[in-house]
PDB file of C-alpha atoms in Angstrom:
ATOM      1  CA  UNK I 118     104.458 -63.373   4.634  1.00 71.00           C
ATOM      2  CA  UNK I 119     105.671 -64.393   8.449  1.00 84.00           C
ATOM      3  CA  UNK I 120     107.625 -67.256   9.290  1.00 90.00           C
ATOM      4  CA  UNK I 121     105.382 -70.224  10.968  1.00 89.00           C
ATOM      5  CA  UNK I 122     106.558 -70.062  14.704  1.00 93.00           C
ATOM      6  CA  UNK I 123     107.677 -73.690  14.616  1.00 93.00           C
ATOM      7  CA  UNK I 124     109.965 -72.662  11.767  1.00 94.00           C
ATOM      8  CA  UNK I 125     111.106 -69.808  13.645  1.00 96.00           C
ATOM      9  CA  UNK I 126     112.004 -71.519  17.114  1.00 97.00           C
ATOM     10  CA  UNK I 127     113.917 -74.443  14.791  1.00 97.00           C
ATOM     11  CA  UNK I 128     115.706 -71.633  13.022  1.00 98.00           C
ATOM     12  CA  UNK I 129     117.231 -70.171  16.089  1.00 99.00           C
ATOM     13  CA  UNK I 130     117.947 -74.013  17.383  1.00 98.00           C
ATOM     14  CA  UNK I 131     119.502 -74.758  14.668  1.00 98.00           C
ATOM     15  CA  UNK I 132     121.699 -71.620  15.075  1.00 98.00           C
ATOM     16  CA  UNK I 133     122.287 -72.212  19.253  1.00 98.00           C
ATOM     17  CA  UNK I 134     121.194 -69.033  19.735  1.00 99.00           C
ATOM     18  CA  UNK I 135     122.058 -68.107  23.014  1.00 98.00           C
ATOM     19  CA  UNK I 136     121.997 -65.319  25.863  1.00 98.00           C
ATOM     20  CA  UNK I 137     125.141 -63.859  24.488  1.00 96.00           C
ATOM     21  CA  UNK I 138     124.346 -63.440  20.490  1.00 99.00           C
ATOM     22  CA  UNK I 139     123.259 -60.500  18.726  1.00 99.00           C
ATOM     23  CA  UNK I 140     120.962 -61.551  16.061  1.00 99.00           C
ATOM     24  CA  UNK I 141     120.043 -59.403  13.127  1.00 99.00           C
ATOM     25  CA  UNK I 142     116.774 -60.252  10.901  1.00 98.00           C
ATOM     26  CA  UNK I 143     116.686 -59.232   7.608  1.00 98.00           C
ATOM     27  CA  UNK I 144     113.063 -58.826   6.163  1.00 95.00           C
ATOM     28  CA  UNK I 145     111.579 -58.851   9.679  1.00 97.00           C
ATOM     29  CA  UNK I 146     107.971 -58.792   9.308  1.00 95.00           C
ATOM     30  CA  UNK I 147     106.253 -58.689  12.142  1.00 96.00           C
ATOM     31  CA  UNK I 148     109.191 -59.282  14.453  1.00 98.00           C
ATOM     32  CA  UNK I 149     108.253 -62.544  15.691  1.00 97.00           C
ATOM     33  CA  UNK I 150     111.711 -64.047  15.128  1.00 98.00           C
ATOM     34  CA  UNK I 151     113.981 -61.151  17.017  1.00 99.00           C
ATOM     35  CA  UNK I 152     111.098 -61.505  19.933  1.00 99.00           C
ATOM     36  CA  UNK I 153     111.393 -65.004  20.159  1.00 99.00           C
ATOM     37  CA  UNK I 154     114.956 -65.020  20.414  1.00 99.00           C
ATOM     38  CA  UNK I 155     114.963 -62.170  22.989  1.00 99.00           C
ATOM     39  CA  UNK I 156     112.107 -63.666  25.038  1.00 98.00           C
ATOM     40  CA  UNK I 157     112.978 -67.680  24.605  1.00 98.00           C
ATOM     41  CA  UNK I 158     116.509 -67.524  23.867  1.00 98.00           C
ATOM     42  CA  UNK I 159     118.156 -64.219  26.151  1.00 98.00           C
ATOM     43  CA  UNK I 160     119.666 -63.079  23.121  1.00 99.00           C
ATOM     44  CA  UNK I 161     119.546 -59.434  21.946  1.00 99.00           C
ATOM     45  CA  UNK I 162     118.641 -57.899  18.576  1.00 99.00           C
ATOM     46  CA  UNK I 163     116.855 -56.032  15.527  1.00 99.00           C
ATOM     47  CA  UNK I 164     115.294 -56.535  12.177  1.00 98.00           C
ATOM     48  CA  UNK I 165     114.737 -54.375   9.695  1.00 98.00           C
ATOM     49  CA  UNK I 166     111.551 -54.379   7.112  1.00 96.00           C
ATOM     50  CA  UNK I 167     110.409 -51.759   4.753  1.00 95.00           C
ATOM     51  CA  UNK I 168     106.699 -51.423   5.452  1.00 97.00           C
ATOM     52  CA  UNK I 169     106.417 -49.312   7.944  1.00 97.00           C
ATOM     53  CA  UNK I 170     103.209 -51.140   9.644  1.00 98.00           C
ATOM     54  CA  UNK I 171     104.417 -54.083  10.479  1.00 97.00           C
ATOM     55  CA  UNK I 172     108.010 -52.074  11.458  1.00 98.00           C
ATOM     56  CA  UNK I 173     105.482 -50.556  14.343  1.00 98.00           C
ATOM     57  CA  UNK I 174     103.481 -53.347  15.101  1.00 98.00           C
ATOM     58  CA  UNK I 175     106.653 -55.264  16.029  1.00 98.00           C
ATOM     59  CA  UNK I 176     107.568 -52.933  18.445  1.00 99.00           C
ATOM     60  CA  UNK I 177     104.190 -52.885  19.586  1.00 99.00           C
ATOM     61  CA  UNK I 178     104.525 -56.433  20.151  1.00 98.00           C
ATOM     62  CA  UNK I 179     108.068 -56.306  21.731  1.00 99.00           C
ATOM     63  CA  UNK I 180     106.753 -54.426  24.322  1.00 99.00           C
ATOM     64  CA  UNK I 181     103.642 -56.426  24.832  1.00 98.00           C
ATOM     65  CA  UNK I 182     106.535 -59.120  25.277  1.00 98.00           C
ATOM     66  CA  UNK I 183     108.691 -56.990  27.716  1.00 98.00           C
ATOM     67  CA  UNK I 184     111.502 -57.473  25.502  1.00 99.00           C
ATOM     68  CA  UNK I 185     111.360 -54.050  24.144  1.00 98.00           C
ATOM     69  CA  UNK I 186     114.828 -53.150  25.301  1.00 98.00           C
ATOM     70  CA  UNK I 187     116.365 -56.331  23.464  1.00 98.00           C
ATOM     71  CA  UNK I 188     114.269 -56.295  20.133  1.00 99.00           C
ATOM     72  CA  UNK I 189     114.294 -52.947  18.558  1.00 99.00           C
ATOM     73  CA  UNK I 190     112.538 -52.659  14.747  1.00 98.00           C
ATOM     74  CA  UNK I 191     113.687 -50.490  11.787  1.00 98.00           C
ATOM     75  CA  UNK I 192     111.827 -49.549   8.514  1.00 98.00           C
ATOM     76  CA  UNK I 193     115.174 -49.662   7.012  1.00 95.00           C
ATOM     77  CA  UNK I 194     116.450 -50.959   3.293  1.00 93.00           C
ATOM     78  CA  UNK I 195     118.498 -54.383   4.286  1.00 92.00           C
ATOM     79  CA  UNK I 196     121.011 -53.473   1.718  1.00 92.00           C
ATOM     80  CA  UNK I 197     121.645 -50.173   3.428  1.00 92.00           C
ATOM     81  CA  UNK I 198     121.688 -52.151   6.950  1.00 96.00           C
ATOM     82  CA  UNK I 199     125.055 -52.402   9.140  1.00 97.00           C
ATOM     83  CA  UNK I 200     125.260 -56.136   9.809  1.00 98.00           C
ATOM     84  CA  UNK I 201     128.865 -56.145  11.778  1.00 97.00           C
ATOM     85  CA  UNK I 202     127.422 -56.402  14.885  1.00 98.00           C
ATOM     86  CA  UNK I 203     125.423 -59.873  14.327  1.00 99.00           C
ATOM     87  CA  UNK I 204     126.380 -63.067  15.714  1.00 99.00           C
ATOM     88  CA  UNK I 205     123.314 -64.372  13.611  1.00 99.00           C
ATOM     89  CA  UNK I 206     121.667 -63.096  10.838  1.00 99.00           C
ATOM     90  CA  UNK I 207     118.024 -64.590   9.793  1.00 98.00           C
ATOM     91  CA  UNK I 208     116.460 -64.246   6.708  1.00 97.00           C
ATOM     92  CA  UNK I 209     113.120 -64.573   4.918  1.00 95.00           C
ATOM     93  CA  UNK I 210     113.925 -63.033   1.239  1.00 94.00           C
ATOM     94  CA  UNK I 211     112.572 -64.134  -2.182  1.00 91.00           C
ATOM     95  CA  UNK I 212     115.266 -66.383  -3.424  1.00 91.00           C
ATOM     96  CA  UNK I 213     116.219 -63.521  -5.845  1.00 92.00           C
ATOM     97  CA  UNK I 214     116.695 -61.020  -2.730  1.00 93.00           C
ATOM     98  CA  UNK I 215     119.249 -63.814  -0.842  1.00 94.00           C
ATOM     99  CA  UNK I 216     121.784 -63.641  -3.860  1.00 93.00           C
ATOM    100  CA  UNK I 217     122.063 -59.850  -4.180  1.00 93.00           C
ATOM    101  CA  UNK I 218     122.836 -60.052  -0.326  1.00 95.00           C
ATOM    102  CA  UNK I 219     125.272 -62.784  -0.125  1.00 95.00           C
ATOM    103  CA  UNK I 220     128.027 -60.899  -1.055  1.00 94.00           C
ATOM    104  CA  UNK I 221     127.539 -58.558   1.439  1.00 95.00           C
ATOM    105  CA  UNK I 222     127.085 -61.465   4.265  1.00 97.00           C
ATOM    106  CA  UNK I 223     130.363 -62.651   3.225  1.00 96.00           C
ATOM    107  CA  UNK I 224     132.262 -59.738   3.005  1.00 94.00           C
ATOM    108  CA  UNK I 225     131.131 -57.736   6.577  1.00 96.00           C
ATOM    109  CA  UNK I 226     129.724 -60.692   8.944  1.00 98.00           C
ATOM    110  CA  UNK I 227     132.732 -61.692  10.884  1.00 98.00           C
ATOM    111  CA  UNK I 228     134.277 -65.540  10.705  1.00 98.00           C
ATOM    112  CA  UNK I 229     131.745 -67.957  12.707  1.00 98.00           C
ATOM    113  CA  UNK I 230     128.696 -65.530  12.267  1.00 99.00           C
ATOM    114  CA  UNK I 231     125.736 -67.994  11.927  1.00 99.00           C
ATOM    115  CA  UNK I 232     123.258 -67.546   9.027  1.00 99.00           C
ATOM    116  CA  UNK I 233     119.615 -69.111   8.874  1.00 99.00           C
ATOM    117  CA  UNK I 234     117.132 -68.973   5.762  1.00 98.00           C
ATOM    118  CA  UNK I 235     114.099 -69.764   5.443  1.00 96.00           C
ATOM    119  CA  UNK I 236     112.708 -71.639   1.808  1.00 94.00           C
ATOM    120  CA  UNK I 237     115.676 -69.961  -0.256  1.00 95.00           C
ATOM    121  CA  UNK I 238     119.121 -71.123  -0.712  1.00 96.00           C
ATOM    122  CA  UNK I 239     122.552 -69.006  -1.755  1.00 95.00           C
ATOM    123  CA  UNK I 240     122.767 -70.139  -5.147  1.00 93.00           C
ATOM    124  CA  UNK I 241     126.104 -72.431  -4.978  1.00 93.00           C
ATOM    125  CA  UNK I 242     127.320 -71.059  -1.815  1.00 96.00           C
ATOM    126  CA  UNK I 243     126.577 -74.787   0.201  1.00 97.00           C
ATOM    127  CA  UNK I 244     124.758 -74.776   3.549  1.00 98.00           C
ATOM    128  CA  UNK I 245     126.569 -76.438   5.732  1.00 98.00           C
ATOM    129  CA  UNK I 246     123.148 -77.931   7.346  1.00 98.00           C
ATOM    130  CA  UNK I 247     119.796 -77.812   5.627  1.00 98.00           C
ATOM    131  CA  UNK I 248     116.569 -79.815   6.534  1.00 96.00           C
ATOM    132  CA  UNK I 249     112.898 -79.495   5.435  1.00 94.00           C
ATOM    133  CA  UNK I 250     110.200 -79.401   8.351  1.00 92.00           C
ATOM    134  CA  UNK I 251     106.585 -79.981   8.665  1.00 86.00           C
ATOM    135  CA  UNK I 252     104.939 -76.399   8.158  1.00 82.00           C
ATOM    136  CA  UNK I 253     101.062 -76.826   9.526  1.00 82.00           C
ATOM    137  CA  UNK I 254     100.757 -73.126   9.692  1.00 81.00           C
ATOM    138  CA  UNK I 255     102.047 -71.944   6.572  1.00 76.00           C
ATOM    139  CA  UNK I 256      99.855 -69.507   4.403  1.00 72.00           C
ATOM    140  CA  UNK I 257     101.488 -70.302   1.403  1.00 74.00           C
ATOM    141  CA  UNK I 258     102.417 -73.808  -0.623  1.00 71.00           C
ATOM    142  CA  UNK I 259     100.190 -76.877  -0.654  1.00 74.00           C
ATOM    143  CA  UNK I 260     102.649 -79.471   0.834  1.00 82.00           C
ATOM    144  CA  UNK I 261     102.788 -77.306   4.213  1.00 87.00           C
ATOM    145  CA  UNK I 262     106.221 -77.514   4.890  1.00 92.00           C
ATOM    146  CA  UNK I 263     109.367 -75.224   4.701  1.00 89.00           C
ATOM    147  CA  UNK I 264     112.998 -75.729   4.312  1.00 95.00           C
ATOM    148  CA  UNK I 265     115.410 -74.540   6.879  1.00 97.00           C
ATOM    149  CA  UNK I 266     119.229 -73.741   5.148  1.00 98.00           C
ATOM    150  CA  UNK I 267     122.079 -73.252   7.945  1.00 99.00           C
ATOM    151  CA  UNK I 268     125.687 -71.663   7.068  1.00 99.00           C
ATOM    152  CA  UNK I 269     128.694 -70.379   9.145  1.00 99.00           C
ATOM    153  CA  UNK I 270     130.817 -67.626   7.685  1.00 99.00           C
ATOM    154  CA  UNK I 271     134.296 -68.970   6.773  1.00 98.00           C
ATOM    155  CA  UNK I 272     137.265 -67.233   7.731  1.00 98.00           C
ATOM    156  CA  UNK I 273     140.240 -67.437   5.332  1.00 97.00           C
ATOM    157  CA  UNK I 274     142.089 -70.504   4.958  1.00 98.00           C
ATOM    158  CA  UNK I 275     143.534 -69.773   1.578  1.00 97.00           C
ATOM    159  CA  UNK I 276     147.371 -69.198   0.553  1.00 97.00           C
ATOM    160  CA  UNK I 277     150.645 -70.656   1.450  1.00 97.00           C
ATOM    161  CA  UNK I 278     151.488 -71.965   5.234  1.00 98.00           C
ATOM    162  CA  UNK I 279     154.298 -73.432   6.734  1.00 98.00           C
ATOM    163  CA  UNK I 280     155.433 -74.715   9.963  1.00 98.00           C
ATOM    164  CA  UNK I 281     157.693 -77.420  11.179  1.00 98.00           C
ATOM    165  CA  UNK I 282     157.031 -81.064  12.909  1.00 96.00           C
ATOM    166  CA  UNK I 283     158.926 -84.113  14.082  1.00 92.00           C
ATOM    167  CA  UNK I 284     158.407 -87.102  11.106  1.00 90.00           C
ATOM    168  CA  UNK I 285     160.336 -90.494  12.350  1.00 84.00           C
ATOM    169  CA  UNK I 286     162.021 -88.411  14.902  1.00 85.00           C
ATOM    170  CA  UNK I 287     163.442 -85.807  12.927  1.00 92.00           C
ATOM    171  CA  UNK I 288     162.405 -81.921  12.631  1.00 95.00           C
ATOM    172  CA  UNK I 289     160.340 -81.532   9.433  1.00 97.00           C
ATOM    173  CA  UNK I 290     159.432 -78.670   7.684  1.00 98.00           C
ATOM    174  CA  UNK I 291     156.082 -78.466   5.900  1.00 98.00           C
ATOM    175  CA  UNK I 292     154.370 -76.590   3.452  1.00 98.00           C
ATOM    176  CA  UNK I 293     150.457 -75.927   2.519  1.00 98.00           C
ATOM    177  CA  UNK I 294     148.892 -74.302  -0.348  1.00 98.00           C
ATOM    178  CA  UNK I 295     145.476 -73.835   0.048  1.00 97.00           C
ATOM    179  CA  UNK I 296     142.356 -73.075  -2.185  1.00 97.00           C
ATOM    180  CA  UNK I 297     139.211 -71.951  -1.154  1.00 97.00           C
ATOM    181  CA  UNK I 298     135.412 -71.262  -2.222  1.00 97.00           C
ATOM    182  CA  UNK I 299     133.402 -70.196   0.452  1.00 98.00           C
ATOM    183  CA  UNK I 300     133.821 -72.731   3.375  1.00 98.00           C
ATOM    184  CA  UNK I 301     135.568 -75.586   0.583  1.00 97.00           C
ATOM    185  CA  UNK I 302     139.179 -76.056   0.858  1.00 97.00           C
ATOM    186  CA  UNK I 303     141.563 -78.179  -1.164  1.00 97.00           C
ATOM    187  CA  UNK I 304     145.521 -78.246  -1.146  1.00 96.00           C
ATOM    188  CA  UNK I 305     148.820 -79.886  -1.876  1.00 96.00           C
ATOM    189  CA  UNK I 306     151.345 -80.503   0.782  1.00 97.00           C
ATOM    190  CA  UNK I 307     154.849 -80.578   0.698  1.00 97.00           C
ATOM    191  CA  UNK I 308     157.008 -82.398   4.024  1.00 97.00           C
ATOM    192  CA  UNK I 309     160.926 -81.877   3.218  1.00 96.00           C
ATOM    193  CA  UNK I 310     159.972 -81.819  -0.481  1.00 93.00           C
ATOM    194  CA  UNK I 311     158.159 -84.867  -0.639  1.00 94.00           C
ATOM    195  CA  UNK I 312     154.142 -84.673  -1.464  1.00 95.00           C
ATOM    196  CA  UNK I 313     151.541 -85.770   1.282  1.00 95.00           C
ATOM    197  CA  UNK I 314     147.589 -86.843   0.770  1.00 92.00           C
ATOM    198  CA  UNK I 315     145.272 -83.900   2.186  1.00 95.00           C
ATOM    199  CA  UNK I 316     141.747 -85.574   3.526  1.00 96.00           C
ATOM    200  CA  UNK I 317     138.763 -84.726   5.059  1.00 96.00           C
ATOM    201  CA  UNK I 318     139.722 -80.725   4.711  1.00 97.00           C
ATOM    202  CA  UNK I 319     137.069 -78.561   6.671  1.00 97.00           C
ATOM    203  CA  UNK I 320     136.310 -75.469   7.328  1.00 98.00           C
ATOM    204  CA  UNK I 321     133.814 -74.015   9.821  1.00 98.00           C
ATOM    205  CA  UNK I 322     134.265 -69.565  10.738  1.00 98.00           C
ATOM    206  CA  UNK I 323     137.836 -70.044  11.303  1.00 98.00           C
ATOM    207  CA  UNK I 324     138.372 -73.478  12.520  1.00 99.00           C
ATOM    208  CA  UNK I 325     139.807 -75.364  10.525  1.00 99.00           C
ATOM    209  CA  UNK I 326     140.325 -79.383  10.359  1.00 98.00           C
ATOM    210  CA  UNK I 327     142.641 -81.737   7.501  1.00 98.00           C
ATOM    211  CA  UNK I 328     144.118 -84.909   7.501  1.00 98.00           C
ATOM    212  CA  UNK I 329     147.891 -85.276   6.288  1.00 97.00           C
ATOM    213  CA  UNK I 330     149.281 -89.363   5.789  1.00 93.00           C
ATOM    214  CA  UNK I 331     153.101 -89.960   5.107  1.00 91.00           C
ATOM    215  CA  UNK I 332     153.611 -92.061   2.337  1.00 88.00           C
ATOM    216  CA  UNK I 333     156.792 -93.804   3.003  1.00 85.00           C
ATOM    217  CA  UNK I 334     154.945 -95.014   6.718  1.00 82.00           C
ATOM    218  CA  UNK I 335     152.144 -95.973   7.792  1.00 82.00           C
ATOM    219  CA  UNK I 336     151.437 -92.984   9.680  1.00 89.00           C
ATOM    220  CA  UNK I 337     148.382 -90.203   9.871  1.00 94.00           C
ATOM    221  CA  UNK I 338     148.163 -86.589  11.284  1.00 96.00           C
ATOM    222  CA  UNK I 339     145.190 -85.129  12.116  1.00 97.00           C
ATOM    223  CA  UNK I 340     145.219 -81.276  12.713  1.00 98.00           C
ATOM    224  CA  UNK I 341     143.064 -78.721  14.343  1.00 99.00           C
ATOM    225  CA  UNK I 342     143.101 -75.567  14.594  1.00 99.00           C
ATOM    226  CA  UNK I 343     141.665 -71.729  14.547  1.00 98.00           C
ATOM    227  CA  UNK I 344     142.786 -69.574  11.980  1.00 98.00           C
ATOM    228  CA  UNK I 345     144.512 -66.166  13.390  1.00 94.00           C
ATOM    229  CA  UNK I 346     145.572 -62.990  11.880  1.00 86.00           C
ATOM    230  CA  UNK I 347     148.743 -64.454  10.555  1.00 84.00           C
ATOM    231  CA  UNK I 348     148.584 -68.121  11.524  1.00 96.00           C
ATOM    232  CA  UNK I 349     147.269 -70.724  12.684  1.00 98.00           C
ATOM    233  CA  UNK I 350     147.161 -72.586  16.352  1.00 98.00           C
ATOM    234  CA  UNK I 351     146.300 -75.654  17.345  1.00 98.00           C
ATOM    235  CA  UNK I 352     147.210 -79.601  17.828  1.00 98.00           C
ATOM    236  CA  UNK I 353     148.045 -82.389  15.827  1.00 98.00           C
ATOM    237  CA  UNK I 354     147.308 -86.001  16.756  1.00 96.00           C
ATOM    238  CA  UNK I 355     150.249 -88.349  14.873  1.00 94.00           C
ATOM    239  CA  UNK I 356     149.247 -91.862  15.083  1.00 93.00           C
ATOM    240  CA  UNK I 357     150.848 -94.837  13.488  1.00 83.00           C
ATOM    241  CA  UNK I 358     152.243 -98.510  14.026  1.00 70.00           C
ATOM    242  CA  UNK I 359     154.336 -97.786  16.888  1.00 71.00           C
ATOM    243  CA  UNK I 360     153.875 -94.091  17.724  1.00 71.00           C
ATOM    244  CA  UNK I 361     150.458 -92.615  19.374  1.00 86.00           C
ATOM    245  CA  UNK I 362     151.039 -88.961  20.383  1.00 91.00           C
ATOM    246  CA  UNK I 363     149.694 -85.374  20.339  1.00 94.00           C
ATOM    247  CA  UNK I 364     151.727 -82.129  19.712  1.00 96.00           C
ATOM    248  CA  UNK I 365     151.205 -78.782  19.577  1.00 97.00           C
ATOM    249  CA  UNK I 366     150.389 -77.163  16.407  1.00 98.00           C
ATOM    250  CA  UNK I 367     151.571 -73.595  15.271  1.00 98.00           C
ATOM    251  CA  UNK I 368     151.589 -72.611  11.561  1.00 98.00           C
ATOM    252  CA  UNK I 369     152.577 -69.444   9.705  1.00 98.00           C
ATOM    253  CA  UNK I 370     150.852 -67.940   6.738  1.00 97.00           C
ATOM    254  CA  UNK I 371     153.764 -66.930   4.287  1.00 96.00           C
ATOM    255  CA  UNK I 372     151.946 -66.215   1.174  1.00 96.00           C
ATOM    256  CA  UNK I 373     148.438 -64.780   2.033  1.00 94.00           C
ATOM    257  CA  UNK I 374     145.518 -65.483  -0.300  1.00 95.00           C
ATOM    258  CA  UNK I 375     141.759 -64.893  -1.294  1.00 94.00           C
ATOM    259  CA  UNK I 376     138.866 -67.014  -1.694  1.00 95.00           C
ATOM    260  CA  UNK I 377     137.602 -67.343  -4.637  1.00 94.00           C
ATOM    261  CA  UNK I 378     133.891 -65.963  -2.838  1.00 94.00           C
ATOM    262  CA  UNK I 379     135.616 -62.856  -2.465  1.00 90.00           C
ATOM    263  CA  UNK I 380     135.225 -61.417  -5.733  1.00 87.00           C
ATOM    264  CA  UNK I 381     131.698 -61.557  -5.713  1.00 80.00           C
ATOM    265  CA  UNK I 382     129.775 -58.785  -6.332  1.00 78.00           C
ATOM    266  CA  UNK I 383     125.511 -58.295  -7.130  1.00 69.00           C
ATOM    267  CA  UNK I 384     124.795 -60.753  -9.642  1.00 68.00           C
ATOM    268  CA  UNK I 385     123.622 -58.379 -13.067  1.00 62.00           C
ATOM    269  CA  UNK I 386     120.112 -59.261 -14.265  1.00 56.00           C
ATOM    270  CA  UNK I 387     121.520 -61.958 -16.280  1.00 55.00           C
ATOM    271  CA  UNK I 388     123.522 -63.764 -14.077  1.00 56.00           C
ATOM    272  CA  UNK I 389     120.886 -63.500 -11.627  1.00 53.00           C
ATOM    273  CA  UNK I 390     118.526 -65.292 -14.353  1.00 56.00           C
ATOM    274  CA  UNK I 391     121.203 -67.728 -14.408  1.00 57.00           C
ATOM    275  CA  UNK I 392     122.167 -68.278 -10.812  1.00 50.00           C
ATOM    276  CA  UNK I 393     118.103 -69.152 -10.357  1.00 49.00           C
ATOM    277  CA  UNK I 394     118.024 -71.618 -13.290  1.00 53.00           C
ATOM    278  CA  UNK I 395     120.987 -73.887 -11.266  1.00 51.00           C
ATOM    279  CA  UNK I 396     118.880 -73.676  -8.159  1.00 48.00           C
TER     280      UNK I 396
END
C-alpha cells in the first residue's frame, strides 16, 4: 500500500527536508518517498522493504529518475536495519509495526533526528506536530484522507544541573532536577535554597527552553539552550520592573539521569494489545 504523493511531498515538508539530510524509509514500497526527496528535495537516502519486487522496481524507478546514486533500495528486515545515519526517518507501518520500532528510534537515532508517519501514531510517545490531509488518491479508507504525525528525537534533559547567576545583583547559585518522558520535562528549582516556579519547559533534539520567576520580585528568566555532553550552553533573558538584560548561560550536569523512555523495550503480545486499545 504506497503513500499518496501529496502525502508524501507534505511528509518531507513537514520534516524540512533539505539538500543536506540523509533520510531513511522504513517500509519503502515502491520508493516513491526516498525518490522524491532525492529528486525534489537534494537530499540523499534508502528504504528498506521486504518484497523483493517492489525492492527492484524502486531502483528501477530511481534510475528512471536519475537519482539512482542518492536513492538506493534494500529487501532488508527494518528491525535488522542500521538507522544511525538518518537525519529523517519515514514510515508507513501497521500501527502494530510503529510500537515494536519505537524503542529502537529512540535509542539509536541521534538528538534532533526528524521522524514522519503516516496514519499510525507511537502509542503515548506525543508527536510534537500532527495534522490530517485531504487524501484524493488513497486506495484504502472511505473518507480519503490520511494523517500525517511529526516527532523530533529528544536528547537528555533529565538529572540534576547547576550553575550560577546574578539575582538583585548578587552571584546566585542554582539548582535543577529534571524529569523526563520522551520530549516532556518537569522540575523543581532551587536559587540559594529558596524554590522557584518552572514554566513553559520544552524540549525539542537537544534544545531545550524553561521559564524560572523569583518569588520575592517581580522578576522572570527565560533560558535557552542546547544540551551538551556534560552541560548545557546558552542565554538567559532576566526581565523585571527595573532590570531588562541578557546573559550568558552555562550549566553543569552534576547528577546525570535517564528518561523514563529509556527503558523501553518491544511491547510483549499483551502490552501490545494494550498499547492499541489507548490509541
Amino acid at each position: 500500500m504506497q503513500t499518496p504523493q501529496n502525502v508524501v511531498d507534505r511528509m518531507l515538508q513537514v520534516a524540512h527536508v533539505g539538500p543536506g539530510d540523509y533520510v531513511i524509509d522504513l517500509g519503502s514500497g515502491d520508493g516513491r518517498m526516498v525518490i522524491t526527496a532525492a529528486k525534489k528535495y537534494g537530499a540523499r537516502g534508502f528504504g528498506v522493504d521486504l518484497d523483493r519486487r517492489l525492492v527492484e522496481l524502486s531502483n528501477r524507478l530511481a534510475a528512471r529518475a536519475g537519482v539512482a546514486d542518492r536513492a538506493v533500495f534494500y529487501e532488508r528486515n527494518l528491525y535488522d536495519t542500521d538507522l544511525t545515519a538518518a537525519s529523517v526517518v519515514t514510515i508507513y507501518l501497521l500501527p502494530e509495526v510503529n510500537l515494536m520500532v519505537r524503542p529502537k528510534l529512540l535509542a539509536t537515532l541521534k538528538p534532533g533526528t526528524r521522524v514522519v508517519s503516516h496514519d499510525y501514531n507511537m502509542g503515548d510517545w506525543p508527536p510534537d506536530q500532527q495534522m490530517v490531509l485531504d487524501a484524493p488518491d488513497k486506495p484504502v479508507g472511505r473518507d480519503k484522507t490520511s494523517k500525517v504525525f511529526f516527532w523530533v528525537v529528544p536528547g537528555n534533559a533529565a538529572g540534576k544541573w547547576r550553575w550560577r547567576l546574578p539575582v538583585a545583583g548578587k552571584p546566585a547559585d542554582f539548582e535543577l532536577v529534571v524529569s523526563q518522558n520522551f520530549q516532556t520535562v518537569t522540575g523543581s528549582v532551587m536559587v540559594d535554597g529558596v524554590a522557584w516556579t518552572l514554566e513553559n519547559a520544552r524540549l525539542s533534539g537537544v534544545n531545550i527552553s524553561f521559564i524560572l520567576n523569583d518569588p520575592r520580585r517581580a522578576a522572570r528568566y527565560e533560558f535557552t539552550g542546547r544540551i551538551g555532553d556534560h552541560g548545557i550552553a546558552g542565554t538567559v533573558r532576566v526581565t523585571g520592573a527595573t532590570v531588562q538584560r541578557q546573559l550568558e548561560w552555562d550549566a553543569t550536569r552534576t547528577e546525570p539521569g535517564a528518561p523514563a523512555h529509556a527503558a523501553l523495550k518491544k511491547p510483549d503480545p499483551l502490552e501490545l494489545q494494550r498499547m492499541q486499545q489507548m490509541q
